[in-house]
Coordinates of C-alpha atoms in Angstrom, one line a residue:
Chain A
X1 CA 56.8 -30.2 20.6
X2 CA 58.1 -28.0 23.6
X3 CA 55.1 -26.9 25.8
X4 CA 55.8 -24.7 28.9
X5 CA 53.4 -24.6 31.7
X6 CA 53.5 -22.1 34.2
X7 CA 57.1 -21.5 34.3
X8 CA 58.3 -19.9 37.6
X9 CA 62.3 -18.9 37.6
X10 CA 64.0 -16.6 40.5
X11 CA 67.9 -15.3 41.3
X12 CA 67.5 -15.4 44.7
X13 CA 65.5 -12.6 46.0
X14 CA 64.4 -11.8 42.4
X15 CA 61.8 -13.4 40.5
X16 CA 62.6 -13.0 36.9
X17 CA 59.8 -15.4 35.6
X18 CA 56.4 -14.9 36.9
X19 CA 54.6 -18.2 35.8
X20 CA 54.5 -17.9 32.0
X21 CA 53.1 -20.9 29.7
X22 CA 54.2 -21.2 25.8
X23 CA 53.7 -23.7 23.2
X24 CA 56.6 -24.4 20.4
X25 CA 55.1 -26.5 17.7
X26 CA 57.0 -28.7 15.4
X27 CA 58.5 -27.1 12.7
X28 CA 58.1 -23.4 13.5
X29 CA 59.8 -20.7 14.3
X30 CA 58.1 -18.9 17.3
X31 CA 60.2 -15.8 18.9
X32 CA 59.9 -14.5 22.1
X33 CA 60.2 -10.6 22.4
X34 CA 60.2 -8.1 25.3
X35 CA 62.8 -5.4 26.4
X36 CA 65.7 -6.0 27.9
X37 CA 65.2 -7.7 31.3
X38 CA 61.3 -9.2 30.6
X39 CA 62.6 -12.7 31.1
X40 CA 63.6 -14.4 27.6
X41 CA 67.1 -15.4 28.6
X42 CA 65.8 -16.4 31.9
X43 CA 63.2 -18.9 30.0
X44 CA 65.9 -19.9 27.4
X45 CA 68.4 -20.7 30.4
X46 CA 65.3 -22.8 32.2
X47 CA 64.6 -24.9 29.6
X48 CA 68.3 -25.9 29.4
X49 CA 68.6 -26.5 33.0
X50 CA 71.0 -23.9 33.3
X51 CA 68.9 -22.7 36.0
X52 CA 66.1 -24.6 38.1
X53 CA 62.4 -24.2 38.0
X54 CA 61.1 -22.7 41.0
X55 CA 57.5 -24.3 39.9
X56 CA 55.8 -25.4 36.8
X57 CA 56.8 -28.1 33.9
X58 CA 58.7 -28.4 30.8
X59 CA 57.9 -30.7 28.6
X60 CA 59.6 -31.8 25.7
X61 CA 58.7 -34.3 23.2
X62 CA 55.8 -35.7 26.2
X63 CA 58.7 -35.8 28.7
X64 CA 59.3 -33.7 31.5
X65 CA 62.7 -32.1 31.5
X66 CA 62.2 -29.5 34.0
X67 CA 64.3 -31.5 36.8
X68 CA 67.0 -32.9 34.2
X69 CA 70.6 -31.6 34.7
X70 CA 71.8 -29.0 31.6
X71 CA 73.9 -31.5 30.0
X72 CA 71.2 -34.3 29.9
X73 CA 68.9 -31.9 28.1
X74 CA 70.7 -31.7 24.7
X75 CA 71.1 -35.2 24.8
X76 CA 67.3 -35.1 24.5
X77 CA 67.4 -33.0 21.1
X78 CA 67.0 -29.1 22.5
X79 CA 70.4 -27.0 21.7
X80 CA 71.1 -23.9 22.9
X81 CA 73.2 -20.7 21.1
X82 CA 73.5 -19.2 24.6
X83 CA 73.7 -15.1 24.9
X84 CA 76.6 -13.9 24.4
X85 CA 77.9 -16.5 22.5
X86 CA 79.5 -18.0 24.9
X87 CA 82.1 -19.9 22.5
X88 CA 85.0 -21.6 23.9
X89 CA 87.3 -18.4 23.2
X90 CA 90.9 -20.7 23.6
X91 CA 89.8 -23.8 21.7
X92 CA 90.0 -24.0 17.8
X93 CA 86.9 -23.5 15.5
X94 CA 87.2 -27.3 14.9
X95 CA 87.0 -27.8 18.9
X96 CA 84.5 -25.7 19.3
X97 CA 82.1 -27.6 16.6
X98 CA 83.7 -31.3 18.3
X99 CA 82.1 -30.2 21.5
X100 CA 78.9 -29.5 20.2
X101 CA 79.1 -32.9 19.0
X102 CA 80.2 -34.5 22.5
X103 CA 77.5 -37.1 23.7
X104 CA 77.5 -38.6 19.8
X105 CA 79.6 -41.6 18.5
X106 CA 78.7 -41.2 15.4
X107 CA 81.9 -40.2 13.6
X108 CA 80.3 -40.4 10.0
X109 CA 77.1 -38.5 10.9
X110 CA 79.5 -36.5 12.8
X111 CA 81.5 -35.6 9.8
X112 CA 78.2 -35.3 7.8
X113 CA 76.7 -32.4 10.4
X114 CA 80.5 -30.5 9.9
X115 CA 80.1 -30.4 6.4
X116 CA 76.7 -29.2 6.6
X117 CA 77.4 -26.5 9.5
X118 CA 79.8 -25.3 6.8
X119 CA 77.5 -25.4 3.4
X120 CA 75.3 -22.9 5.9
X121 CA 78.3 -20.8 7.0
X122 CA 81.5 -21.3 4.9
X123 CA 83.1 -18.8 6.6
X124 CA 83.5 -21.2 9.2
X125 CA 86.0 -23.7 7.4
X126 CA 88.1 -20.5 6.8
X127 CA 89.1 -20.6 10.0
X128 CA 89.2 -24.0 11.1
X129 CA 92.5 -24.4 13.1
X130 CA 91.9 -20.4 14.2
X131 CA 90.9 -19.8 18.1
X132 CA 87.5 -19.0 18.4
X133 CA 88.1 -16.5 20.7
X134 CA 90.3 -14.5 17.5
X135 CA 87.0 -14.2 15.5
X136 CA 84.7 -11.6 14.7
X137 CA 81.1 -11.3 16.7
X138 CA 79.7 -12.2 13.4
X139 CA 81.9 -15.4 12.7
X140 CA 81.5 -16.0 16.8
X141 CA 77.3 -15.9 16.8
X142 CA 77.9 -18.4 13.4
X143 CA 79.9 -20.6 15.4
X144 CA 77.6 -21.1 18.3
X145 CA 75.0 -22.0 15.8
X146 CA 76.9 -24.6 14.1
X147 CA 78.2 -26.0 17.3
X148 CA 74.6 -26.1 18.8
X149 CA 73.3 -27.3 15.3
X150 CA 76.5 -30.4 16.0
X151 CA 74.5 -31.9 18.4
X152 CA 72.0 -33.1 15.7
X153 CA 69.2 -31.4 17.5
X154 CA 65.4 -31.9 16.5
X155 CA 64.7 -28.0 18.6
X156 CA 67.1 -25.2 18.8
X157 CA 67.1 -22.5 21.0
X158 CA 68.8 -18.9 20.1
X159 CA 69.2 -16.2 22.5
X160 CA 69.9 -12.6 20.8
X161 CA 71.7 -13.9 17.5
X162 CA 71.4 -10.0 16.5
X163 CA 73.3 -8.7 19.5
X164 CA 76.4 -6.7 19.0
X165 CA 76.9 -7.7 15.2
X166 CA 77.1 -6.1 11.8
X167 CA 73.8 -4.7 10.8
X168 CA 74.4 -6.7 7.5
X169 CA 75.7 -9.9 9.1
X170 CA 72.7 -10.1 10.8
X171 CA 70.1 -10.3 7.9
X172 CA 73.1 -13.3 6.3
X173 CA 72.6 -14.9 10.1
X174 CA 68.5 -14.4 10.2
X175 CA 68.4 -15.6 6.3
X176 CA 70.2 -19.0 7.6
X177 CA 68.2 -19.4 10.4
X178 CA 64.9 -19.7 8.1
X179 CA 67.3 -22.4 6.1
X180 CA 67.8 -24.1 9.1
X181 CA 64.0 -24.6 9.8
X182 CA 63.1 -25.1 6.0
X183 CA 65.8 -27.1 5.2
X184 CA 66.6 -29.1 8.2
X185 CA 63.0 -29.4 9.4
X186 CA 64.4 -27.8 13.3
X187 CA 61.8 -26.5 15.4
X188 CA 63.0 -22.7 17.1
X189 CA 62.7 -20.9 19.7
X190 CA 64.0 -17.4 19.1
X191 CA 64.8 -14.8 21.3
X192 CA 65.3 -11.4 20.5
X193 CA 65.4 -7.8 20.9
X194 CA 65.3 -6.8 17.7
X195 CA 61.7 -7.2 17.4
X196 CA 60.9 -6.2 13.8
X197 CA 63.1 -8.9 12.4
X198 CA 62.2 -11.2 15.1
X199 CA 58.6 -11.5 13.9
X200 CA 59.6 -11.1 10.4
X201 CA 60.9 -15.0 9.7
X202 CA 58.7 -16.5 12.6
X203 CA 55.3 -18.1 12.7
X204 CA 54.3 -16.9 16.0
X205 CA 55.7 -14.8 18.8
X206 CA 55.2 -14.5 22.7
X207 CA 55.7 -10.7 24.4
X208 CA 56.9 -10.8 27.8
X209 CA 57.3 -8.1 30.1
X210 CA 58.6 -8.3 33.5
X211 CA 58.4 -11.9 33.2
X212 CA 55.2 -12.4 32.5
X213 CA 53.4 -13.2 28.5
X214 CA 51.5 -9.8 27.9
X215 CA 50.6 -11.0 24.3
X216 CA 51.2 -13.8 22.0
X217 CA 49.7 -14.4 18.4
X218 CA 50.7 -15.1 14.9
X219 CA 53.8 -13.3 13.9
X220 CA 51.7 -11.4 11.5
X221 CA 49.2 -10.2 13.7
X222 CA 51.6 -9.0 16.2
X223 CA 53.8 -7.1 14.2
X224 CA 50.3 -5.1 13.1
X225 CA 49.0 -4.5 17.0
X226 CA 49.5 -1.2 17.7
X227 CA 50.8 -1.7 21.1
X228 CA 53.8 -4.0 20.2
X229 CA 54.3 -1.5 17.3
X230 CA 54.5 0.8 19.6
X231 CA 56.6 -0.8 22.2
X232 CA 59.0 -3.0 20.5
X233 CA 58.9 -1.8 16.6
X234 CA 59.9 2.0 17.6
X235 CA 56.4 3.7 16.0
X236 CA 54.9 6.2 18.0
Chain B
X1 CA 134.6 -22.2 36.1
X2 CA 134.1 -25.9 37.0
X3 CA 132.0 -27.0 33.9
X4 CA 132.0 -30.8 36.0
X5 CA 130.2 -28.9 39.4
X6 CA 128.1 -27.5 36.8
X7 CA 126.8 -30.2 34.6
X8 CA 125.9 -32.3 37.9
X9 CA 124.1 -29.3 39.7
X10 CA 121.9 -29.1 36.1
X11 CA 121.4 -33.0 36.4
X12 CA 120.3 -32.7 40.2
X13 CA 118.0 -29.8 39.5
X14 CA 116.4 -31.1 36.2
X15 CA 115.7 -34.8 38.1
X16 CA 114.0 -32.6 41.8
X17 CA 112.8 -30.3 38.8
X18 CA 110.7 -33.2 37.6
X19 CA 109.4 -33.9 40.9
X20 CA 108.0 -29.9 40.9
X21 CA 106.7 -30.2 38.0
X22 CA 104.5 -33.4 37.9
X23 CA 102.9 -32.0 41.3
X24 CA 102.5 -28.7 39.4
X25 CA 100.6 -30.1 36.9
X26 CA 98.1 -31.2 39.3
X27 CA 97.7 -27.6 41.1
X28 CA 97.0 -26.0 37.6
X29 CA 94.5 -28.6 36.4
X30 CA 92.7 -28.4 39.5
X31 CA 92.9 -24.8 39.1
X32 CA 91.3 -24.7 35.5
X33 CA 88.5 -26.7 36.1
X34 CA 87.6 -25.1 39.6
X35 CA 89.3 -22.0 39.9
X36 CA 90.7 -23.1 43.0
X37 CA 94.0 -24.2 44.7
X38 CA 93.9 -27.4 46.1
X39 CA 96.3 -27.4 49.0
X40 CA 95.8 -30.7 50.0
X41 CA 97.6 -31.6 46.9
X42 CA 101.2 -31.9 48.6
X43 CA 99.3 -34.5 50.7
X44 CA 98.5 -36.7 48.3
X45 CA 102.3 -37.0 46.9
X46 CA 102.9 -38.0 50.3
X47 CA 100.2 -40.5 50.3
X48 CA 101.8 -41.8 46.7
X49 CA 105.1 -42.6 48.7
X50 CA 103.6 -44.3 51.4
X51 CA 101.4 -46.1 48.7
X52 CA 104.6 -46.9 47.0
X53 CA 106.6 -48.2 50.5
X54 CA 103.6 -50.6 51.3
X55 CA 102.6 -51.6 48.0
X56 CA 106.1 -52.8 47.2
X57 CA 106.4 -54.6 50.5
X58 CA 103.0 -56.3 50.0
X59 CA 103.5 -57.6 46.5
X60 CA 107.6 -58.3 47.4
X61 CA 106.9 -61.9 47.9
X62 CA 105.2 -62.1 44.2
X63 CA 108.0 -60.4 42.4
X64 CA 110.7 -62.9 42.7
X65 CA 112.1 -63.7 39.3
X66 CA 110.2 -60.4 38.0
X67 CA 112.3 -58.2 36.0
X68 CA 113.0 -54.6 38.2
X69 CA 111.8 -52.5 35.3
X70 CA 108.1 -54.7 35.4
X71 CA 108.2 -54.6 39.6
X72 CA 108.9 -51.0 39.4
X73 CA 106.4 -49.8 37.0
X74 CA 103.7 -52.2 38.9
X75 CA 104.0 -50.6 42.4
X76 CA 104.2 -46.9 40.6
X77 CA 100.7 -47.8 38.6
X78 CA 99.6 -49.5 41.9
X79 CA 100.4 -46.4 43.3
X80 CA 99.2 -43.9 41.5
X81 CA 95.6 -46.0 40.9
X82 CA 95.3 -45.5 44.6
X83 CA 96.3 -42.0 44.6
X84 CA 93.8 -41.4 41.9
X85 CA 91.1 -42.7 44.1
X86 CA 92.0 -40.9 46.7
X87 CA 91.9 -38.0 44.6
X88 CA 88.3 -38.4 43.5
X89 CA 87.3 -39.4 47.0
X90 CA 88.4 -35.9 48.4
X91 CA 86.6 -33.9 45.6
X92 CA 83.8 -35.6 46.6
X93 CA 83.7 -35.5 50.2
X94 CA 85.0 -32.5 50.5
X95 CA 85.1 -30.5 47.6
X96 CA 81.8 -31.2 45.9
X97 CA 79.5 -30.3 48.5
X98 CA 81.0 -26.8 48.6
X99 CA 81.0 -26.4 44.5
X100 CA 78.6 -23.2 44.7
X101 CA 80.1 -21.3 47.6
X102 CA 82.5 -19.2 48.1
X103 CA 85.9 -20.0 46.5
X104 CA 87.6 -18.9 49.6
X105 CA 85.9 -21.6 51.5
X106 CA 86.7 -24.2 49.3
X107 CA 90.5 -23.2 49.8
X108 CA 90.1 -22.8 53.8
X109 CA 88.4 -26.5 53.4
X110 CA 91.6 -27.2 51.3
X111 CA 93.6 -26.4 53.8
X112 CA 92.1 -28.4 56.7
X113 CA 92.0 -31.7 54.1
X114 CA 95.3 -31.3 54.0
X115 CA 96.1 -31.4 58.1
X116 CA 93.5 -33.9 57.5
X117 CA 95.8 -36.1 55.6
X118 CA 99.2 -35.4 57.3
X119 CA 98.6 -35.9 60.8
X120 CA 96.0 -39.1 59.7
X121 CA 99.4 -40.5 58.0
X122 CA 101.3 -39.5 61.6
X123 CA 98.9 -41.5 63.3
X124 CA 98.8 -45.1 60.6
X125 CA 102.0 -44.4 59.8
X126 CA 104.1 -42.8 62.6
X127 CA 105.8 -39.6 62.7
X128 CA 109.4 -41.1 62.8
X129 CA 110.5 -41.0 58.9
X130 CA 110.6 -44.1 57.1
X131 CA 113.4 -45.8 55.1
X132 CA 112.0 -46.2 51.1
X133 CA 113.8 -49.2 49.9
X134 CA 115.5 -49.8 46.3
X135 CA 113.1 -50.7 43.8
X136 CA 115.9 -51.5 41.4
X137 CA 119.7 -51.8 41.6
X138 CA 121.1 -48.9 41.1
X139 CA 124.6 -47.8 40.0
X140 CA 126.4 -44.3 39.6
X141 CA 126.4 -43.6 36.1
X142 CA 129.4 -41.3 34.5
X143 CA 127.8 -38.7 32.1
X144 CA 130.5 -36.8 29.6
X145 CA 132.0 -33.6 31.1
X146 CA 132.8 -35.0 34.3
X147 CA 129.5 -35.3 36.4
X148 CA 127.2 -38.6 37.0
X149 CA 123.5 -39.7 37.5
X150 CA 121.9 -42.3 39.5
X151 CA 120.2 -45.0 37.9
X152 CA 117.1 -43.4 40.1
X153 CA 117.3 -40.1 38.3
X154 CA 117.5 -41.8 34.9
X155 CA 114.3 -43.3 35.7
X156 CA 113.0 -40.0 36.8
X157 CA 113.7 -37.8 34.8
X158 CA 112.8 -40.8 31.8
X159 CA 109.5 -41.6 33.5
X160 CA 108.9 -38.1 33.6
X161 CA 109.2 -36.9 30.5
X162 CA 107.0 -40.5 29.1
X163 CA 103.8 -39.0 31.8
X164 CA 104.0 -35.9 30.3
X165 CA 103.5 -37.2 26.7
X166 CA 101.1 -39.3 28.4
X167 CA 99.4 -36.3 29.8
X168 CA 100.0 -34.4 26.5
X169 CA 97.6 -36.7 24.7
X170 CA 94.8 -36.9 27.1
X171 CA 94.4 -33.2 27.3
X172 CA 94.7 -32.6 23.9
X173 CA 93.6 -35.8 21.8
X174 CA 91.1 -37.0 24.0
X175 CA 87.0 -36.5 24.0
X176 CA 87.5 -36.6 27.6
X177 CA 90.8 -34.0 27.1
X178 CA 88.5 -32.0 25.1
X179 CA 86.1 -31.5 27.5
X180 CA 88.3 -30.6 30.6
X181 CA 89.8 -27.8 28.6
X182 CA 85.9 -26.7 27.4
X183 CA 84.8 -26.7 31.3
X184 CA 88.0 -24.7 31.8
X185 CA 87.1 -22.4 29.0
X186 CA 83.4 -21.9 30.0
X187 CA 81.8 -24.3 32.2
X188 CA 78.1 -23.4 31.5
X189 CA 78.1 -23.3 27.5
X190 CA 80.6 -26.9 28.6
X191 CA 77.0 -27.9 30.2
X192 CA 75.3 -27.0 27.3
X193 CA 77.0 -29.4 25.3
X194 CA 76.1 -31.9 27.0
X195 CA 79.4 -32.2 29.2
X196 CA 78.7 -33.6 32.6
X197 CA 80.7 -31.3 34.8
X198 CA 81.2 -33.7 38.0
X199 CA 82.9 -36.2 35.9
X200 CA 85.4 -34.2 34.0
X201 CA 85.9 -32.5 37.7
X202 CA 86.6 -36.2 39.0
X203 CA 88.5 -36.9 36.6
X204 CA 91.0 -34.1 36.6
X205 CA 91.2 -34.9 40.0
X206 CA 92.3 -38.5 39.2
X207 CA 95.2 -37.2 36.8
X208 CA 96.6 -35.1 39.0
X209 CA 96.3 -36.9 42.2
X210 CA 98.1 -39.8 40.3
X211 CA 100.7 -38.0 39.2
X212 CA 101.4 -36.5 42.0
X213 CA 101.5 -40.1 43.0
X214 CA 104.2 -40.7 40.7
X215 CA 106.2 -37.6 42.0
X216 CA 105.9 -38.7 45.6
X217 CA 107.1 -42.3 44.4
X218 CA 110.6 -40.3 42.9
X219 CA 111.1 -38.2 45.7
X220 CA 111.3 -40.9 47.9
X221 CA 113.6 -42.9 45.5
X222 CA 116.0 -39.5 44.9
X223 CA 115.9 -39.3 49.1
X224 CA 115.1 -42.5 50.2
X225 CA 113.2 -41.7 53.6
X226 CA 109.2 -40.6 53.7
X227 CA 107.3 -38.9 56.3
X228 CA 103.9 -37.6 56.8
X229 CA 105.4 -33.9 56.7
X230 CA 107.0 -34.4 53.4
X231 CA 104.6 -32.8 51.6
X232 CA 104.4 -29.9 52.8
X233 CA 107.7 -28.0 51.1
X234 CA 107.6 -29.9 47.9
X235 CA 103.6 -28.9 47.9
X236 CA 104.3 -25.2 48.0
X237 CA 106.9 -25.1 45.8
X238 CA 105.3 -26.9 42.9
X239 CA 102.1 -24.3 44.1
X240 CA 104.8 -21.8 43.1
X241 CA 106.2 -23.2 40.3
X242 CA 102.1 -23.8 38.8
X243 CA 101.8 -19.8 39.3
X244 CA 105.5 -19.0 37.6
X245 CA 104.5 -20.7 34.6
X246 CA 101.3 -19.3 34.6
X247 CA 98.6 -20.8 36.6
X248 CA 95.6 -22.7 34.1
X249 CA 98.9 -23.7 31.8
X250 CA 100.2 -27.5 31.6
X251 CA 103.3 -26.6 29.6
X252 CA 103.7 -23.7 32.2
X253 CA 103.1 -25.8 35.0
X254 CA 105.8 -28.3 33.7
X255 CA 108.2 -25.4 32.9
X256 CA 107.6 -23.3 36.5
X257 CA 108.6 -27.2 38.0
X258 CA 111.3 -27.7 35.7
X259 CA 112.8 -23.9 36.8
X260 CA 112.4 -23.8 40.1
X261 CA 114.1 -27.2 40.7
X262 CA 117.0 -26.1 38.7
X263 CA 116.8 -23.3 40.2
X264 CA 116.7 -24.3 43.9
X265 CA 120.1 -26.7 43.2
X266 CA 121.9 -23.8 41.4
X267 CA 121.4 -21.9 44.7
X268 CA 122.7 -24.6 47.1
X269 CA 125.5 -25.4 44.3
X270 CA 126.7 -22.2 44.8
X271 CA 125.8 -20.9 47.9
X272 CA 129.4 -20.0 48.8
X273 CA 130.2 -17.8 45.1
X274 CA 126.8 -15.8 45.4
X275 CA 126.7 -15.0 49.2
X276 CA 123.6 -17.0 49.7
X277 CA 123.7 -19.7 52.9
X278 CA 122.3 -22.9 51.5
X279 CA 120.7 -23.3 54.1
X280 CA 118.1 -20.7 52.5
X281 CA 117.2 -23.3 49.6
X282 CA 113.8 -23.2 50.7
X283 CA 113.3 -19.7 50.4
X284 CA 114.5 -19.2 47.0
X285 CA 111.4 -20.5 45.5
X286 CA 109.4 -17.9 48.0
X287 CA 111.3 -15.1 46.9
X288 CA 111.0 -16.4 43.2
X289 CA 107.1 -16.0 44.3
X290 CA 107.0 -12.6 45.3
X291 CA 109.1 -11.7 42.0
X292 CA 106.4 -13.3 39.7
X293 CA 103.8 -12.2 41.5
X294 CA 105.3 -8.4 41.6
X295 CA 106.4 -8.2 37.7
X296 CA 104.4 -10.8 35.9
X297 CA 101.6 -11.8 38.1
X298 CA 100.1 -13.6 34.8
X299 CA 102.9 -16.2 35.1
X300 CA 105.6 -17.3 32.2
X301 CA 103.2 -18.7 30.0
X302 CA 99.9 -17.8 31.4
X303 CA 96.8 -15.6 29.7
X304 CA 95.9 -12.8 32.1
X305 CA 92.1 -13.5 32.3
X306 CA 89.6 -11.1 32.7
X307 CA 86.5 -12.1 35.4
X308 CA 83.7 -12.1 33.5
X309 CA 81.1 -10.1 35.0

């Protein structure tokens, strides 16, 4: 569904992805891993045009995004729960769902998608009319889902849903993102650092390091090579 | 006390008040979806008076048998349609090719569009100041308490209040609303959404340029003569009044206007009881600025906001 062919991305001087190729089938979950730094954001943020390809393709559905402007991409059905959040911290709950909803007319399936962004996290219609910027990290990495998950996407892309939340929020937030691909039939792309998890609800994974892919595989067989355990899974 | 003098300094300062504040609505818009200040913004209020003067002489012949109120409100939309272009055209010819610099070069740039625009209005227009005629008969209306109101500052101070409400609604029941305040908020997960940034930026540019329009149209009906220069002073203190109410803020933005007008006629009202020449009415709203930016640099009703790094 989302195949990436040598994939060069650069900040300037830097070069931050070294030509890396992946393939995201329909329907699964694949996670990319690697330490902080290896270049997952940095492929996240190129496939949402948030930054420009230096070289190589991006293909989507058989059509090549990789010169489209960020906000034609999620009209094309690929949704991003940016790092950090990113929520809009002074609009409403409410708001922030509407604007992940922004390039539809659809005000029925619009109303639909907001009932079933809160059957997946209720603690969302708690808080409605609250600013977003009020809420937990929890609530916050819940929200960006939802209002990614408002643009009725067919792929979804999540950087670091783990990061800076409740060790026990994030097994409720990992546990919805498998209901998300089971239920809703939404192909992922996962980033993460926390590895063991990571590979825990996906099919397959990719390991980059200093932007380049060092090792990819199903998830199973990656979590059992001794080099990722040792690397990413904190065995000796 | 003379509660007379009084009520008709509050009625002068709330109608120039008005003035401040629809041009300080523009400055803070610009401000939250660009995070810079457009200087050239004063210019453009200037531009909506000279729109106003020729529109109304072009279309003269055509309003015969017109009611004033319909005549009035067509060279004002005229006015500020044109302003709005204008707006738009400056973002993009100027504005737009600079979006990923330096913010300091945008506002040096802002500064030369707005030369730009003044002495280009000297040279169509003419430096000597021009007369604005009446759009509408106007009397001297007697308010309770001893003090009186021009028809003019009826409609200004009515017109006013029925943008803002305009203004209200756009920003905040509005797709279009809702995305200018998103790009404010965070203009890359506003990308994300699928928000395409230059036309929100366009836009805002449009709403504020046209009101502006709308204040440069009042000003010259409150002072009935227009020059090229006669942005410049009403352009800074709106500026100011944006930062008093807390730069980013529309309800500050119309507050800081509505304060500093009243503010600046109190002064001159009583220049003689507090020691203060009136001749110094221009400085007040400068030394209003060095107060804010001293004690509450976050403005009247602004959020201090932390850069993100």
């Amino acid at each position: 569904m989302l195949e990436i062919r040598d994939l060069v991305v650069g900040y300037g001087e830097i070069t931050a992805l070294h030509g890396i190729s992946l393939d995201i089938p329909r329907g699964r979950i694949v996670t990319l891993i690697g330490a902080n730094g290896a270049g997952k954001s940095s492929t996240l943020r190129a496939i949402s045009g948030l930054v420009k390809a230096r070289s190589g393709s991006i293909v989507f559905e058989g059509e090549n995004v990789t010169r489209l402007p960020a906000h034609k991409i999620v009209g094309r059905g690929l949704a991003q729960s940016p790092e950090g959040r990113m929520v809009f911290s002074n609009l409403t709950v409410l708001e922030n769902l509407r604007m992940g909803a922004h390039l539809r007319r659809d005000k029925a399936g619009i109303s639909a998608d907001l009932d079933h962004v809160f059957a997946l996290f209720p603690r969302l219609k708690e808080r409605l009319q609250q600013a977003a910027g009020t809420l937990s990290g929890g609530e916050q990495q819940m929200l960006a889902i939802g209002r990614a998950l408002m643009s009725r996407p067919k792929c979804l892309l999540l950087d670091e849903p783990s990061l800076g939340i409740a060790p026990l929020l994030v097994r409720s937030i990992f546990d919805r993102i498998v209901q998300i691909n089971q239920e809703l039939g939404l192909t992922i792309l996962l980033v993460e650092q926390n590895a063991n998890l990571a590979l825990k609800i996906s099919h397959s994974g990719y390991v980059l390091e200093t932007g380049r892919v060092i090792l990819e595989g199903e998830a199973a067989i990656l979590r059992n090579d001794p080099g990722v355990r040792a690397a990413y899974l904190g065995e000796a | 006390m003379d509660w007379g003098n009084f009520a008709q300094q509050l009625v002068n300062g709330l109608s120039l008040g008005a003035i401040y504040a629809l041009i300080a609505l523009g400055y803070t818009m610009v401000y939250g979806v660009l995070r810079f200040i457009n200087f050239a913004h004063g210019d453009v209020f200037m531009i909506g008076a000279f729109a106003g003067l020729y529109i109304n002489r072009w279309l003269k012949p055509f309003f015969t048998g017109l009611p004033e109120a319909l005549s009035t409100a067509v060279v004002l939309l005229l006015s500020m349609g044109a302003c709005a272009c204008l707006g738009v055209l400056i973002e993009k010819l100027a504005y737009k090719p600079l979006r990923n610099r330096s913010r300091l070069t945008v506002l040096i740039t802002a500064i030369g569009v707005s030369l730009f625009l003044s002495y280009s209005a000297q040279l169509i227009f003419g430096a000597a100041p021009k007369g604005f005629p009446n759009l509408f008969n106007s009397t001297t209306h007697d308010l309770p308490g001893g003090a009186s109101a021009t028809t003019e500052q009826f409609v200004v101070l009515g017109v006013t209040v029925l943008l803002l409400a305009a203004l209200r609604w756009i920003v905040l029941g509005t797709r279009m609303g809702l995305a200018m305040r998103a790009l404010s908020n965070n203009p890359a997960a506003a990308s994300l959404m699928g928000v395409n940034t230059d036309a929100v930026i366009s836009f805002t540019f449009a709403l504020g340029s046209a009101l502006a329009a709308a204040a440069g149209i009042f000003f010259a009906m409150l002072y009935q003569a227009i020059d090229p220069f006669m942005g410049i002073l009403p352009g800074i203190k709106a500026f100011v009044a944006a930062v008093l109410g807390g730069i980013g803020s529309l309800p500050g933005a119309a507050l800081g206007g509505v304060l500093i007008g009243l503010i600046e006629t109190l002064v001159v009202g009583y220049s003689q009881d507090i020691g203060i020449p009136s001749g110094y009415r221009d400085a007040v709203a400068f030394v209003l600025l060095i107060l804010i930016l001293l004690f509450k640099p976050a403005g009247l009703l602004g959020k201090s906001e932390r850069e993100k790094v």
